[in-house]
């Protein structure tokens, strides 16, 4: 089951990743040139001074002041070149570092607060009007071309926020908020990944940034802000009853119902996502049923218990959750 896009840091889709990519290529070509030069010199040294077959075993060492002086000059020049190259690399690295943070001064930023926890992500979309703030999990939409400021925080251990096509890695440190700015130049789904080992399911602590045009993004925000859809079919109604009368509500929120748990991801609009379980399981009724029945078959050790429910209840739950777009 592979849901990942390429996650290719060398296929940048935003200015930050672009700068990092250019720096990478510059290092790449300089190091290639140095490596080739070293190998060439090595072969010259091996073949130039080969001992002839009929040579006496004891080498004759005569003082050669002119030759030594020449060697001394060559070594000094090469040392000088090495220092210059290291300086060029250092300065380019510094310049790129500055560039990555230049966006912090741009106007009209959108602010999103990301919380990492074992092993999923939530995002709170900030707004000047408190009633416009909403929270969602694992699939984060952003408008194309708008600078986004992410506040990063963690509730348990250190995680790291990484969307290779958009930016480098940034750690989430419990008790110490960090920030990162990024912008997407073109629409698309960019898969992200926790990049700091954080326990058993670290590899399945994934997420996606979905960049889209302003109108689509605005519509998405409106949907996210709204309370959950009411169930329409009998099966969905039964699913909602099961949800509200079992342990689900201690950990999950469904807006507009009494379910207000905050241990797991909010499920108010879970049906609108392409994936569940931190971008590691496809989102359809069958997978939802299997997930609710035993999430550990997908993510062993996950912080959600198995549920021993009758088949009919499981089916109804899956149908209800999938209807929550
Ligand atoms: Cu993590």
GROMACS .gro file of C-alpha atoms and ligand atoms in nm:
model
  326
    1UNK     CA    1   0.000   0.000   0.000
    2UNK     CA    2   0.194   0.301  -0.121
    3UNK     CA    3   0.023   0.635  -0.085
    4UNK     CA    4   0.332   0.849  -0.111
    5UNK     CA    5   0.397   1.084  -0.395
    6UNK     CA    6   0.762   1.113  -0.486
    7UNK     CA    7   0.855   1.326  -0.180
    8UNK     CA    8   1.138   1.459  -0.391
    9UNK     CA    9   1.337   1.745  -0.240
   10UNK     CA   10   1.492   1.804  -0.583
   11UNK     CA   11   1.153   1.870  -0.747
   12UNK     CA   12   1.078   2.195  -0.562
   13UNK     CA   13   0.726   2.342  -0.570
   14UNK     CA   14   0.794   2.653  -0.364
   15UNK     CA   15   1.062   2.919  -0.314
   16UNK     CA   16   1.213   2.766   0.001
   17UNK     CA   17   1.254   2.421  -0.151
   18UNK     CA   18   1.388   2.594  -0.463
   19UNK     CA   19   1.667   2.765  -0.267
   20UNK     CA   20   1.753   2.446  -0.081
   21UNK     CA   21   1.754   2.253  -0.409
   22UNK     CA   22   1.987   2.502  -0.580
   23UNK     CA   23   2.226   2.487  -0.286
   24UNK     CA   24   2.219   2.109  -0.303
   25UNK     CA   25   2.305   2.111  -0.676
   26UNK     CA   26   2.586   2.358  -0.622
   27UNK     CA   27   2.742   2.136  -0.353
   28UNK     CA   28   2.682   1.837  -0.577
   29UNK     CA   29   2.873   1.974  -0.878
   30UNK     CA   30   3.159   2.121  -0.672
   31UNK     CA   31   3.210   1.789  -0.495
   32UNK     CA   32   3.200   1.601  -0.825
   33UNK     CA   33   3.470   1.830  -0.966
   34UNK     CA   34   3.687   1.783  -0.656
   35UNK     CA   35   3.642   1.408  -0.659
   36UNK     CA   36   3.738   1.383  -1.027
   37UNK     CA   37   4.044   1.604  -0.970
   38UNK     CA   38   4.157   1.386  -0.677
   39UNK     CA   39   4.114   1.065  -0.875
   40UNK     CA   40   4.304   1.206  -1.173
   41UNK     CA   41   4.592   1.318  -0.950
   42UNK     CA   42   4.597   0.978  -0.785
   43UNK     CA   43   4.636   0.798  -1.118
   44UNK     CA   44   4.905   1.043  -1.232
   45UNK     CA   45   5.096   0.974  -0.910
   46UNK     CA   46   5.060   0.596  -0.951
   47UNK     CA   47   5.172   0.578  -1.314
   48UNK     CA   48   5.426   0.859  -1.336
   49UNK     CA   49   5.677   0.726  -1.088
   50UNK     CA   50   5.655   0.354  -1.151
   51UNK     CA   51   5.978   0.173  -1.063
   52UNK     CA   52   6.136   0.018  -1.378
   53UNK     CA   53   6.177  -0.362  -1.370
   54UNK     CA   54   6.557  -0.358  -1.374
   55UNK     CA   55   6.583  -0.093  -1.103
   56UNK     CA   56   6.812  -0.170  -0.806
   57UNK     CA   57   6.609  -0.243  -0.490
   58UNK     CA   58   6.754   0.042  -0.288
   59UNK     CA   59   6.611   0.372  -0.413
   60UNK     CA   60   6.859   0.650  -0.459
   61UNK     CA   61   6.753   0.958  -0.269
   62UNK     CA   62   6.936   1.268  -0.376
   63UNK     CA   63   6.855   1.610  -0.241
   64UNK     CA   64   6.651   1.809  -0.494
   65UNK     CA   65   6.594   2.162  -0.356
   66UNK     CA   66   6.433   2.294  -0.676
   67UNK     CA   67   6.181   2.009  -0.688
   68UNK     CA   68   6.091   2.051  -0.322
   69UNK     CA   69   6.032   2.419  -0.365
   70UNK     CA   70   5.799   2.345  -0.656
   71UNK     CA   71   5.603   2.095  -0.450
   72UNK     CA   72   5.580   2.344  -0.164
   73UNK     CA   73   5.435   2.610  -0.395
   74UNK     CA   74   5.181   2.369  -0.546
   75UNK     CA   75   5.064   2.255  -0.201
   76UNK     CA   76   5.026   2.614  -0.081
   77UNK     CA   77   4.817   2.700  -0.387
   78UNK     CA   78   4.596   2.394  -0.339
   79UNK     CA   79   4.548   2.475   0.030
   80UNK     CA   80   4.447   2.826  -0.073
   81UNK     CA   81   4.194   2.690  -0.325
   82UNK     CA   82   4.049   2.455  -0.060
   83UNK     CA   83   3.999   2.743   0.183
   84UNK     CA   84   3.834   2.953  -0.088
   85UNK     CA   85   3.596   2.666  -0.181
   86UNK     CA   86   3.503   2.610   0.183
   87UNK     CA   87   3.431   2.982   0.219
   88UNK     CA   88   3.213   2.984  -0.092
   89UNK     CA   89   3.015   2.688   0.047
   90UNK     CA   90   2.985   2.849   0.389
   91UNK     CA   91   2.864   3.180   0.249
   92UNK     CA   92   2.612   3.022   0.009
   93UNK     CA   93   2.479   2.815   0.297
   94UNK     CA   94   2.440   3.127   0.507
   95UNK     CA   95   2.269   3.319   0.223
   96UNK     CA   96   2.019   3.037   0.168
   97UNK     CA   97   1.950   3.024   0.543
   98UNK     CA   98   1.865   3.397   0.538
   99UNK     CA   99   1.646   3.353   0.229
  100UNK     CA  100   1.439   3.081   0.398
  101UNK     CA  101   1.334   3.325   0.667
  102UNK     CA  102   1.285   3.627   0.441
  103UNK     CA  103   0.919   3.528   0.401
  104UNK     CA  104   0.858   3.604   0.769
  105UNK     CA  105   0.844   3.972   0.669
  106UNK     CA  106   0.589   3.932   0.388
  107UNK     CA  107   0.233   4.062   0.426
  108UNK     CA  108  -0.093   3.867   0.425
  109UNK     CA  109   0.045   3.557   0.588
  110UNK     CA  110  -0.190   3.280   0.691
  111UNK     CA  111  -0.118   3.126   1.025
  112UNK     CA  112  -0.160   2.758   1.099
  113UNK     CA  113  -0.071   2.595   1.425
  114UNK     CA  114   0.053   2.239   1.380
  115UNK     CA  115   0.061   1.997   1.670
  116UNK     CA  116   0.252   1.672   1.638
  117UNK     CA  117   0.171   1.379   1.862
  118UNK     CA  118   0.233   1.007   1.851
  119UNK     CA  119   0.152   0.941   1.563
  120UNK     CA  120  -0.057   1.195   1.382
  121UNK     CA  121  -0.082   1.570   1.317
  122UNK     CA  122  -0.348   1.829   1.383
  123UNK     CA  123  -0.369   2.181   1.244
  124UNK     CA  124  -0.553   2.477   1.392
  125UNK     CA  125  -0.628   2.738   1.126
  126UNK     CA  126  -0.595   3.075   1.298
  127UNK     CA  127  -0.828   3.363   1.226
  128UNK     CA  128  -0.887   3.711   1.373
  129UNK     CA  129  -1.250   3.607   1.430
  130UNK     CA  130  -1.254   3.334   1.692
  131UNK     CA  131  -1.556   3.156   1.542
  132UNK     CA  132  -1.364   3.110   1.216
  133UNK     CA  133  -1.091   2.902   1.379
  134UNK     CA  134  -1.112   2.532   1.306
  135UNK     CA  135  -0.902   2.222   1.362
  136UNK     CA  136  -0.837   1.936   1.126
  137UNK     CA  137  -0.605   1.636   1.103
  138UNK     CA  138  -0.336   1.508   0.867
  139UNK     CA  139  -0.455   1.663   0.539
  140UNK     CA  140  -0.386   2.034   0.537
  141UNK     CA  141  -0.510   2.257   0.258
  142UNK     CA  142  -0.333   2.582   0.176
  143UNK     CA  143  -0.389   2.849  -0.090
  144UNK     CA  144  -0.132   2.863  -0.372
  145UNK     CA  145   0.099   3.165  -0.373
  146UNK     CA  146   0.018   3.280  -0.018
  147UNK     CA  147   0.292   3.279   0.248
  148UNK     CA  148   0.196   3.037   0.523
  149UNK     CA  149   0.334   3.062   0.872
  150UNK     CA  150   0.333   2.735   1.059
  151UNK     CA  151   0.368   2.739   1.436
  152UNK     CA  152   0.498   2.400   1.532
  153UNK     CA  153   0.446   2.237   1.866
  154UNK     CA  154   0.442   1.890   2.016
  155UNK     CA  155   0.255   1.741   2.309
  156UNK     CA  156   0.482   1.444   2.377
  157UNK     CA  157   0.824   1.388   2.217
  158UNK     CA  158   1.027   1.567   1.950
  159UNK     CA  159   0.884   1.532   1.598
  160UNK     CA  160   0.995   1.695   1.277
  161UNK     CA  161   0.778   1.858   1.012
  162UNK     CA  162   0.902   1.786   0.661
  163UNK     CA  163   0.740   1.838   0.320
  164UNK     CA  164   1.035   1.779   0.084
  165UNK     CA  165   0.876   1.954  -0.216
  166UNK     CA  166   0.811   2.270  -0.014
  167UNK     CA  167   1.073   2.313   0.257
  168UNK     CA  168   1.344   2.155   0.471
  169UNK     CA  169   1.288   1.990   0.808
  170UNK     CA  170   1.187   2.171   1.123
  171UNK     CA  171   1.167   2.012   1.467
  172UNK     CA  172   0.859   2.027   1.690
  173UNK     CA  173   0.980   2.053   2.047
  174UNK     CA  174   0.747   1.998   2.346
  175UNK     CA  175   0.715   2.323   2.543
  176UNK     CA  176   0.903   2.531   2.288
  177UNK     CA  177   0.715   2.654   1.980
  178UNK     CA  178   0.910   2.679   1.655
  179UNK     CA  179   0.810   2.848   1.329
  180UNK     CA  180   0.850   2.787   0.963
  181UNK     CA  181   0.732   2.981   0.657
  182UNK     CA  182   0.653   2.832   0.320
  183UNK     CA  183   0.468   2.899   0.000
  184UNK     CA  184   0.345   2.664  -0.272
  185UNK     CA  185   0.395   2.788  -0.628
  186UNK     CA  186   0.169   2.537  -0.797
  187UNK     CA  187  -0.139   2.340  -0.694
  188UNK     CA  188  -0.090   1.978  -0.593
  189UNK     CA  189  -0.075   1.727  -0.313
  190UNK     CA  190   0.260   1.730  -0.135
  191UNK     CA  191   0.322   1.444   0.104
  192UNK     CA  192   0.496   1.516   0.430
  193UNK     CA  193   0.661   1.299   0.686
  194UNK     CA  194   0.774   1.308   1.046
  195UNK     CA  195   1.152   1.328   1.012
  196UNK     CA  196   1.264   1.272   1.371
  197UNK     CA  197   1.235   0.923   1.517
  198UNK     CA  198   0.948   0.945   1.765
  199UNK     CA  199   0.856   0.588   1.856
  200UNK     CA  200   0.697   0.278   1.713
  201UNK     CA  201   0.483   0.430   1.439
  202UNK     CA  202   0.719   0.711   1.341
  203UNK     CA  203   0.731   0.592   0.979
  204UNK     CA  204   0.351   0.611   0.959
  205UNK     CA  205   0.334   0.959   1.103
  206UNK     CA  206   0.268   1.116   0.769
  207UNK     CA  207   0.057   1.407   0.642
  208UNK     CA  208  -0.023   1.591   0.323
  209UNK     CA  209  -0.024   1.955   0.223
  210UNK     CA  210  -0.282   2.019  -0.045
  211UNK     CA  211  -0.219   2.344  -0.232
  212UNK     CA  212  -0.515   2.482  -0.428
  213UNK     CA  213  -0.643   2.805  -0.579
  214UNK     CA  214  -0.797   3.069  -0.353
  215UNK     CA  215  -1.161   2.983  -0.429
  216UNK     CA  216  -1.127   2.611  -0.369
  217UNK     CA  217  -0.937   2.683  -0.051
  218UNK     CA  218  -1.206   2.922   0.071
  219UNK     CA  219  -1.476   2.661   0.009
  220UNK     CA  220  -1.270   2.400   0.191
  221UNK     CA  221  -1.238   2.633   0.493
  222UNK     CA  222  -1.612   2.690   0.498
  223UNK     CA  223  -1.675   2.316   0.497
  224UNK     CA  224  -1.423   2.263   0.775
  225UNK     CA  225  -1.578   2.533   0.992
  226UNK     CA  226  -1.928   2.391   0.965
  227UNK     CA  227  -2.054   2.134   1.215
  228UNK     CA  228  -2.071   1.773   1.100
  229UNK     CA  229  -2.338   1.665   0.851
  230UNK     CA  230  -2.646   1.502   0.994
  231UNK     CA  231  -2.681   1.132   0.912
  232UNK     CA  232  -2.936   1.069   0.634
  233UNK     CA  233  -2.975   0.693   0.586
  234UNK     CA  234  -3.085   0.445   0.855
  235UNK     CA  235  -2.741   0.292   0.855
  236UNK     CA  236  -2.575   0.628   0.912
  237UNK     CA  237  -2.819   0.707   1.193
  238UNK     CA  238  -2.732   0.378   1.358
  239UNK     CA  239  -2.362   0.455   1.307
  240UNK     CA  240  -2.398   0.787   1.482
  241UNK     CA  241  -2.577   0.625   1.775
  242UNK     CA  242  -2.303   0.364   1.808
  243UNK     CA  243  -2.040   0.639   1.797
  244UNK     CA  244  -2.211   0.850   2.063
  245UNK     CA  245  -2.278   0.555   2.292
  246UNK     CA  246  -1.935   0.392   2.293
  247UNK     CA  247  -1.585   0.493   2.399
  248UNK     CA  248  -1.518   0.684   2.073
  249UNK     CA  249  -1.637   1.012   2.229
  250UNK     CA  250  -1.371   1.004   2.500
  251UNK     CA  251  -1.102   1.049   2.233
  252UNK     CA  252  -1.266   1.203   1.925
  253UNK     CA  253  -1.454   1.521   1.845
  254UNK     CA  254  -1.742   1.540   1.599
  255UNK     CA  255  -1.855   1.902   1.575
  256UNK     CA  256  -2.225   1.954   1.647
  257UNK     CA  257  -2.256   1.639   1.862
  258UNK     CA  258  -2.167   1.570   2.224
  259UNK     CA  259  -1.843   1.402   2.114
  260UNK     CA  260  -1.563   1.632   2.226
  261UNK     CA  261  -1.262   1.409   2.300
  262UNK     CA  262  -0.920   1.545   2.213
  263UNK     CA  263  -0.694   1.242   2.243
  264UNK     CA  264  -0.731   1.140   1.879
  265UNK     CA  265  -0.781   1.340   1.559
  266UNK     CA  266  -1.110   1.531   1.512
  267UNK     CA  267  -1.353   1.337   1.290
  268UNK     CA  268  -1.599   1.617   1.207
  269UNK     CA  269  -1.509   1.603   0.835
  270UNK     CA  270  -1.308   1.284   0.821
  271UNK     CA  271  -1.503   1.159   0.516
  272UNK     CA  272  -1.359   1.442   0.306
  273UNK     CA  273  -1.001   1.316   0.340
  274UNK     CA  274  -0.831   1.082   0.097
  275UNK     CA  275  -0.658   0.890   0.375
  276UNK     CA  276  -0.685   0.812   0.745
  277UNK     CA  277  -0.432   0.718   1.013
  278UNK     CA  278  -0.185   0.996   0.930
  279UNK     CA  279  -0.185   0.946   0.553
  280UNK     CA  280  -0.112   0.575   0.575
  281UNK     CA  281  -0.445   0.401   0.511
  282UNK     CA  282  -0.687   0.476   0.222
  283UNK     CA  283  -1.015   0.633   0.330
  284UNK     CA  284  -1.307   0.415   0.223
  285UNK     CA  285  -1.576   0.229   0.414
  286UNK     CA  286  -1.393  -0.101   0.408
  287UNK     CA  287  -1.070   0.039   0.549
  288UNK     CA  288  -1.260   0.246   0.803
  289UNK     CA  289  -1.434  -0.070   0.925
  290UNK     CA  290  -1.107  -0.260   0.950
  291UNK     CA  291  -0.940   0.034   1.119
  292UNK     CA  292  -1.212   0.072   1.384
  293UNK     CA  293  -1.219  -0.302   1.444
  294UNK     CA  294  -0.845  -0.328   1.495
  295UNK     CA  295  -0.626  -0.024   1.421
  296UNK     CA  296  -0.318  -0.220   1.531
  297UNK     CA  297  -0.325  -0.427   1.215
  298UNK     CA  298  -0.228  -0.108   1.029
  299UNK     CA  299  -0.026   0.070   1.297
  300UNK     CA  300   0.086  -0.169   1.573
  301UNK     CA  301   0.105   0.009   1.906
  302UNK     CA  302  -0.120   0.295   1.795
  303UNK     CA  303  -0.295   0.498   2.069
  304UNK     CA  304  -0.641   0.373   1.979
  305UNK     CA  305  -0.783   0.054   2.130
  306UNK     CA  306  -0.938  -0.237   1.938
  307UNK     CA  307  -1.316  -0.236   1.934
  308UNK     CA  308  -1.514  -0.552   1.984
  309UNK     CA  309  -1.831  -0.447   1.808
  310UNK     CA  310  -2.090  -0.656   1.625
  311UNK     CA  311  -2.041  -0.653   1.245
  312UNK     CA  312  -2.357  -0.453   1.187
  313UNK     CA  313  -2.241  -0.180   1.425
  314UNK     CA  314  -1.899  -0.167   1.260
  315UNK     CA  315  -2.052  -0.134   0.917
  316UNK     CA  316  -2.285   0.140   1.037
  317UNK     CA  317  -1.999   0.328   1.204
  318UNK     CA  318  -1.792   0.316   0.886
  319UNK     CA  319  -2.087   0.434   0.676
  320UNK     CA  320  -2.153   0.721   0.916
  321UNK     CA  321  -1.790   0.837   0.937
  322UNK     CA  322  -1.745   0.813   0.563
  323UNK     CA  323  -2.051   1.035   0.513
  324UNK     CA  324  -1.893   1.314   0.719
  325UNK     CA  325  -1.746   1.516   0.437
  326LIG    CU1  326   0.686   1.198   1.489
   0.00000   0.00000   0.00000
